[in-house]
Short mmCIF file of C-alpha atoms in Angstrom, two decimals:
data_model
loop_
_atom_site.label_atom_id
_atom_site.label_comp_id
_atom_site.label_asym_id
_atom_site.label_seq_id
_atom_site.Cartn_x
_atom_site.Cartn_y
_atom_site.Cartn_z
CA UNK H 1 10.91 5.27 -9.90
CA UNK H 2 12.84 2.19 -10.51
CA UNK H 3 13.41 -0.67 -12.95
CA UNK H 4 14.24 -4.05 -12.64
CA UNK H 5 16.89 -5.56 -14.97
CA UNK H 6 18.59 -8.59 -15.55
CA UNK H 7 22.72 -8.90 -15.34
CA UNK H 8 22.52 -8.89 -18.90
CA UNK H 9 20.13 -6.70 -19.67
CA UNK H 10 21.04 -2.81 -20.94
CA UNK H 11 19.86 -0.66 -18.46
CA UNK H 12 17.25 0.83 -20.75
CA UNK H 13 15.60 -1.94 -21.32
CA UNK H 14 13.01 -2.06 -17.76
CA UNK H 15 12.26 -5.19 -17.76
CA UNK H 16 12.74 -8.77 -16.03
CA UNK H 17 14.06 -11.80 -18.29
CA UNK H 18 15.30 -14.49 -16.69
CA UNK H 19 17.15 -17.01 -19.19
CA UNK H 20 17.50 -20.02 -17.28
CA UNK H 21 16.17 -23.67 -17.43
CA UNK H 22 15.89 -23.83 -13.71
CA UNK H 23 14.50 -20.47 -13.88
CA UNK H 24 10.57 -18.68 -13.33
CA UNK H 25 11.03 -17.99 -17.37
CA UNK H 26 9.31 -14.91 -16.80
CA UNK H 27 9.21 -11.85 -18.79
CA UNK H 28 7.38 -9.09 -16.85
CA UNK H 29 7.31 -4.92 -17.60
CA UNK H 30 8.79 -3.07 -14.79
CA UNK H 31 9.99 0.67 -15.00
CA UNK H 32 7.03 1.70 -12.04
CA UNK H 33 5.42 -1.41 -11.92
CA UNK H 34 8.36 -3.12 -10.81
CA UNK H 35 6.17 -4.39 -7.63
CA UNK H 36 3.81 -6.64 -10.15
CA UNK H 37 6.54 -7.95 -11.93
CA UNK H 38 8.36 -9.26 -8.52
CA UNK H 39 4.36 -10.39 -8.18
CA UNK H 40 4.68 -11.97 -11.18
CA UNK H 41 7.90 -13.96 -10.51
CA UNK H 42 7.19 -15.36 -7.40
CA UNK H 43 3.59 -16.47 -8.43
CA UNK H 44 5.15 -18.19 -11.33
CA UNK H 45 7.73 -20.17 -8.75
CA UNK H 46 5.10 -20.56 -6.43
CA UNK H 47 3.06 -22.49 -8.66
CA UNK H 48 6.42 -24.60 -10.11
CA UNK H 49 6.91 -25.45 -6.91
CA UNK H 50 3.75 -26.82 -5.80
CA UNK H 51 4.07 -28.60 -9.06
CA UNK H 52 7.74 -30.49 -8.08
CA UNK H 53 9.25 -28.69 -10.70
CA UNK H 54 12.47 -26.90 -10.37
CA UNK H 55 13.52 -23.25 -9.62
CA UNK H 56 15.60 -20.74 -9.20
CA UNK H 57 15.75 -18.83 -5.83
CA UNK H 58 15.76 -14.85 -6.94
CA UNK H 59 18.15 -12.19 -5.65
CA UNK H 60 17.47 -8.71 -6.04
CA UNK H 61 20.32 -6.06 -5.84
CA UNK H 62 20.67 -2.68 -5.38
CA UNK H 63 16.94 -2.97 -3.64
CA UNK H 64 14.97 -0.15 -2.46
CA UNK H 65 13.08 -1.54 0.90
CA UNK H 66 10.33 0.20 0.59
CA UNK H 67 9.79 -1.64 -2.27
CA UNK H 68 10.31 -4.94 -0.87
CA UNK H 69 8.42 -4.24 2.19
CA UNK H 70 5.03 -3.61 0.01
CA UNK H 71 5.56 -7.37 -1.48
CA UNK H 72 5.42 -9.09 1.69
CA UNK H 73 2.20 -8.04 2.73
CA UNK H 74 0.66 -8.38 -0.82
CA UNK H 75 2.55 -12.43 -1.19
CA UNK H 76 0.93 -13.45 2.12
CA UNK H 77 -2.44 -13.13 0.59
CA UNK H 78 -1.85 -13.83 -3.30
CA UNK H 79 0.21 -16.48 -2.93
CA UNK H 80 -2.07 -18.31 -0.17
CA UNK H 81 -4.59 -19.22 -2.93
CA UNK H 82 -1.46 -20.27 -5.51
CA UNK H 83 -0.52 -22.71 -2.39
CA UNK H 84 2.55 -21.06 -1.11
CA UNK H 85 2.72 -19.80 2.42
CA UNK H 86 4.95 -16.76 2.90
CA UNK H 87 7.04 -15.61 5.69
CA UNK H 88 9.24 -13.02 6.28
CA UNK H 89 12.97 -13.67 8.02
CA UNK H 90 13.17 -10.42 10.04
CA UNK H 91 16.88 -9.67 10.29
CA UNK H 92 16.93 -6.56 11.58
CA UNK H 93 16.81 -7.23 15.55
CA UNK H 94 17.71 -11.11 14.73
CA UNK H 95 20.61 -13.02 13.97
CA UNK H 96 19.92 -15.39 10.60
CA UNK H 97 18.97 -18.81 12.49
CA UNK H 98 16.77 -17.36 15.07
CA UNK H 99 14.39 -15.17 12.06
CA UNK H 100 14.89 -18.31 10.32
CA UNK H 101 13.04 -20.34 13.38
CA UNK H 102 10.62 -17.50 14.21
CA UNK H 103 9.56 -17.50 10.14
CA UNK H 104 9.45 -21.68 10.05
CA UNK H 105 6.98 -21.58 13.37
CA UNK H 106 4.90 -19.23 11.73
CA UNK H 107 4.80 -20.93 8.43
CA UNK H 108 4.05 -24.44 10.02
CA UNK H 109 1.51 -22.67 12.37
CA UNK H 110 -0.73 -21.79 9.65
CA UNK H 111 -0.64 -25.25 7.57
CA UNK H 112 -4.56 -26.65 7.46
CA UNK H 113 -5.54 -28.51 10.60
CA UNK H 114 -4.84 -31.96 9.10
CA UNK H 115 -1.77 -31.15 7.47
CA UNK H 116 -0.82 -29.32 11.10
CA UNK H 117 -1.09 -32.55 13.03
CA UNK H 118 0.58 -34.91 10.14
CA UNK H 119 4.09 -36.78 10.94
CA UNK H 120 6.00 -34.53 8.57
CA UNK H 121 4.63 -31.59 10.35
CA UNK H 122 4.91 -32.62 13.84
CA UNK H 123 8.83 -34.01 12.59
CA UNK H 124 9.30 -30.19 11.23
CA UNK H 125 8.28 -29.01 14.80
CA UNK H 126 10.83 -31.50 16.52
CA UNK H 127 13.27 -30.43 14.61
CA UNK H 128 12.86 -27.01 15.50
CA UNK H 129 12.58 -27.80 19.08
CA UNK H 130 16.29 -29.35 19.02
CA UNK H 131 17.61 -27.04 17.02
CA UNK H 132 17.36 -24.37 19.19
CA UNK H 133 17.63 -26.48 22.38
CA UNK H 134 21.50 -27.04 21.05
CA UNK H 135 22.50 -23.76 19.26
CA UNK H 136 20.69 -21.11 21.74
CA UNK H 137 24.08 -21.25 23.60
CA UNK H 138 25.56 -19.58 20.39
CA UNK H 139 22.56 -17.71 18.99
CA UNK H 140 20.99 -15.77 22.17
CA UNK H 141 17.62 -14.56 20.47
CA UNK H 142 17.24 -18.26 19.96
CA UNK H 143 16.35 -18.57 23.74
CA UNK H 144 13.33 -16.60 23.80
CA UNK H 145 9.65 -18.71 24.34
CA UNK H 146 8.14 -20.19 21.23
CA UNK H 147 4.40 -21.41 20.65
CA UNK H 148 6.26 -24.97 20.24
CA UNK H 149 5.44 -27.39 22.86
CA UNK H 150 6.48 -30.82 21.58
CA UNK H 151 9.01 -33.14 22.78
CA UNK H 152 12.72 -33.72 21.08
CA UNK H 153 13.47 -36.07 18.73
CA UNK H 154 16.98 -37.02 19.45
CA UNK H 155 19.48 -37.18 16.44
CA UNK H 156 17.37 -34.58 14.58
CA UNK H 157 18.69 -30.81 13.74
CA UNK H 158 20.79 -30.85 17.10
CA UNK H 159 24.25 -32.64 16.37
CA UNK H 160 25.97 -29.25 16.92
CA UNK H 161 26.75 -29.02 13.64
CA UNK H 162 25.35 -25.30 12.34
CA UNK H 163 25.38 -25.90 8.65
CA UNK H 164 23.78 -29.65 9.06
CA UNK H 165 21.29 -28.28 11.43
CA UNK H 166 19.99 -25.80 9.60
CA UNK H 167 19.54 -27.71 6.66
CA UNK H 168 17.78 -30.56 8.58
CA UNK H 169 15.24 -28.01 10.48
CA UNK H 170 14.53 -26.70 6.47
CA UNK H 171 14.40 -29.64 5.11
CA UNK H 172 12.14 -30.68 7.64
CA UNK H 173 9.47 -28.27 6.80
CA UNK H 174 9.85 -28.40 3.18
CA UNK H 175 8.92 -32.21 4.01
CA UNK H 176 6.07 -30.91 5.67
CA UNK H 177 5.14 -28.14 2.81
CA UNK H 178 5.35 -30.91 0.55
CA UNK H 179 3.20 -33.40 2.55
CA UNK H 180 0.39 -30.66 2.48
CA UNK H 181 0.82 -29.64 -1.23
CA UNK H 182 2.07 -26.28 -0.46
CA UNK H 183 4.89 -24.63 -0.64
CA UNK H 184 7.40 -22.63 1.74
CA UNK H 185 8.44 -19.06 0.32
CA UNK H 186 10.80 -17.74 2.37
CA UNK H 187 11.04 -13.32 2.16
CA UNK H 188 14.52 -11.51 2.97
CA UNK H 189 14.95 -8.28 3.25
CA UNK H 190 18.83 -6.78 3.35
CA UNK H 191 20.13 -10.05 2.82
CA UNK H 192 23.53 -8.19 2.93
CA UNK H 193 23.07 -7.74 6.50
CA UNK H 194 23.79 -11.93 7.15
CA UNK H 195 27.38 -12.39 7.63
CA UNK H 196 29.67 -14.62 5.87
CA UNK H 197 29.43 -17.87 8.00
CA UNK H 198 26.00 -17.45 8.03
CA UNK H 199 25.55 -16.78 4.29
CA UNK H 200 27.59 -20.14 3.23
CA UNK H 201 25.06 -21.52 6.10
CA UNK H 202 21.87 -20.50 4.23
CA UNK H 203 22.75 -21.28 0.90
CA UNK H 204 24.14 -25.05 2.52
CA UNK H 205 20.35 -25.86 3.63
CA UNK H 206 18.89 -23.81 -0.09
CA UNK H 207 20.59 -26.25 -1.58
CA UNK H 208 20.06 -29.28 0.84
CA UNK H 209 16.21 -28.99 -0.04
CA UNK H 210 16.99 -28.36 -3.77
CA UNK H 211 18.78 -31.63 -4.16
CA UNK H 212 15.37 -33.25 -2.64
CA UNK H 213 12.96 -31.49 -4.92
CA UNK H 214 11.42 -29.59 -1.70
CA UNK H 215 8.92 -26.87 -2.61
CA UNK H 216 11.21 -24.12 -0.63
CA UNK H 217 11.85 -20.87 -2.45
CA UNK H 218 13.39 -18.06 -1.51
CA UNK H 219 12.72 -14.02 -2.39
CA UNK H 220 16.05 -11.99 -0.88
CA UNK H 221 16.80 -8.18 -1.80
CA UNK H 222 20.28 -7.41 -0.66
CA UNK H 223 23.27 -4.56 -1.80
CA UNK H 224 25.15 -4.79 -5.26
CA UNK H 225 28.20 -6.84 -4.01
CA UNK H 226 25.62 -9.87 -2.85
CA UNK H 227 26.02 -11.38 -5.93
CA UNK H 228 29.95 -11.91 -5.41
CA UNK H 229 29.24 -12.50 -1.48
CA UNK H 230 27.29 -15.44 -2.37
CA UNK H 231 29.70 -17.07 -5.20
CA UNK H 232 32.52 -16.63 -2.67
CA UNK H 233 30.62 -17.76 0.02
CA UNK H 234 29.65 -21.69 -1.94
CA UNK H 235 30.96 -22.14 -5.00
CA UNK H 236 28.05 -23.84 -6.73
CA UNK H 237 26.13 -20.84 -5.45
CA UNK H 238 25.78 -19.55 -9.33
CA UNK H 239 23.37 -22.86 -10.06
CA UNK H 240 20.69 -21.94 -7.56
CA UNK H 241 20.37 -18.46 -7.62
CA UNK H 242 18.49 -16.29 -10.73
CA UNK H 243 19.44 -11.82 -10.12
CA UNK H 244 17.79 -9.57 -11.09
CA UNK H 245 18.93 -5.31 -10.83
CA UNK H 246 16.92 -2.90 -9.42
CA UNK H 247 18.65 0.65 -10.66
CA UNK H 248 17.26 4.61 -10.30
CA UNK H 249 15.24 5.90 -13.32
#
């Protein structure tokens, strides 16, 4: 069994309590329903999202995977009707930008059919298409075939630059998210396993769309030292990230 528990919390006290403006301001039992309060939370941002209002991406530490690997299936189909589309960044055979393309694909595959042929949908797919036409030399996996067939649009997501490429591809598809009134949830599991340059890289484009209002939230579970990976890694890290502690009971 295991509890979920804020920094601040004492450790028995199961619960989730997030004390944040930015935050889901949820309050949710855990101790062995720690599943439906994670359910909770990211229904709550879901729906904040969709609304333009701002939130707190959510870390949790000291994860158990099994856990996390029974939300992603239950998200895809709860949050669907909330108007968030999941997708999972598989980084266990993948580097961090190429799970990160595979999981924008999917999510822009599955927007409605006139939302899928919009500009800011078709511009999310462009992007994608030179991002990985100019950083596949760096990122092998990126090299593989993709279901996008769509011309490049030059100057977008492909000056070389990793950290303003990435956060032009998500940006892009938070445009797009945003165009359709949904929004993007993005699902990591062992977020520990991303190495430093490509940490600082993921927070850069977090907080890229955050700084537009984009409806892009992200759900990581990761070791206990995250939390100081990610303050080293950007120093205003601390504003756009909510923790939460998953401990043994």
């Amino acid at each position: 069994m295991h509890v979920l528990t804020t920094m601040n919390e004492q450790r028995e006290d199961p619960r989730i309590a997030i004390q944040s403006p930015r935050s889901t301001h949820a309050l949710a039992h855990a101790g062995d329903r720690s599943l439906d309060a994670l359910r909770l939370l990211a229904s709550i941002a879901v729906q904040r999202c969709v609304a333009g209002r701002s939130v707190k991406h959510l870390i949790v530490m000291g994860q158990d995977s099994g856990l996390f690997n029974d939300l992603v299936p239950l998200l895809g189909s709860e949050l669907e009707d909330l108007g968030g589309t999941a997708v999972a960044l598989d980084l266990r055979d993948q580097t961090m930008p190429a799970a990160l393309f595979n999981a924008l694909q999917a999510a822009l595959l599955r927007l409605p059919p006139l939302a899928a042929t919009s500009e800011a949908s078709l511009r999310a797919r462009r992007a994608l298409v030179g991002f990985r036409h100019v950083h596949r030399m760096h990122f092998g996996d990126l090299a593989s075939e993709s279901d996008i067939d769509i011309a490049i649009e030059p100057g977008l997501a492909d000056s070389g630059d990793l950290d303003l490429d990435l956060a032009a591809v998500l940006e892009s598809a938070g445009l797009a998210m945003q165009a359709a009134g949904r929004s993007l949830v993005l699902l990591v599991d062992r977020l520990d396993r991303v190495e430093d340059r490509l940490l600082a890289a993921l927070i850069g484009m977090l907080h890229a769309c955050s700084r537009r209002a984009l409806p892009v939230w992200l759900l990581a579970a990761g070791s206990q030292d995250i939390r100081q990976r990610i303050g080293e890694a950007r120093p205003y890290a601390e504003r756009l990230f909510d923790y939460v502690r998953q401990e043994p009971r």
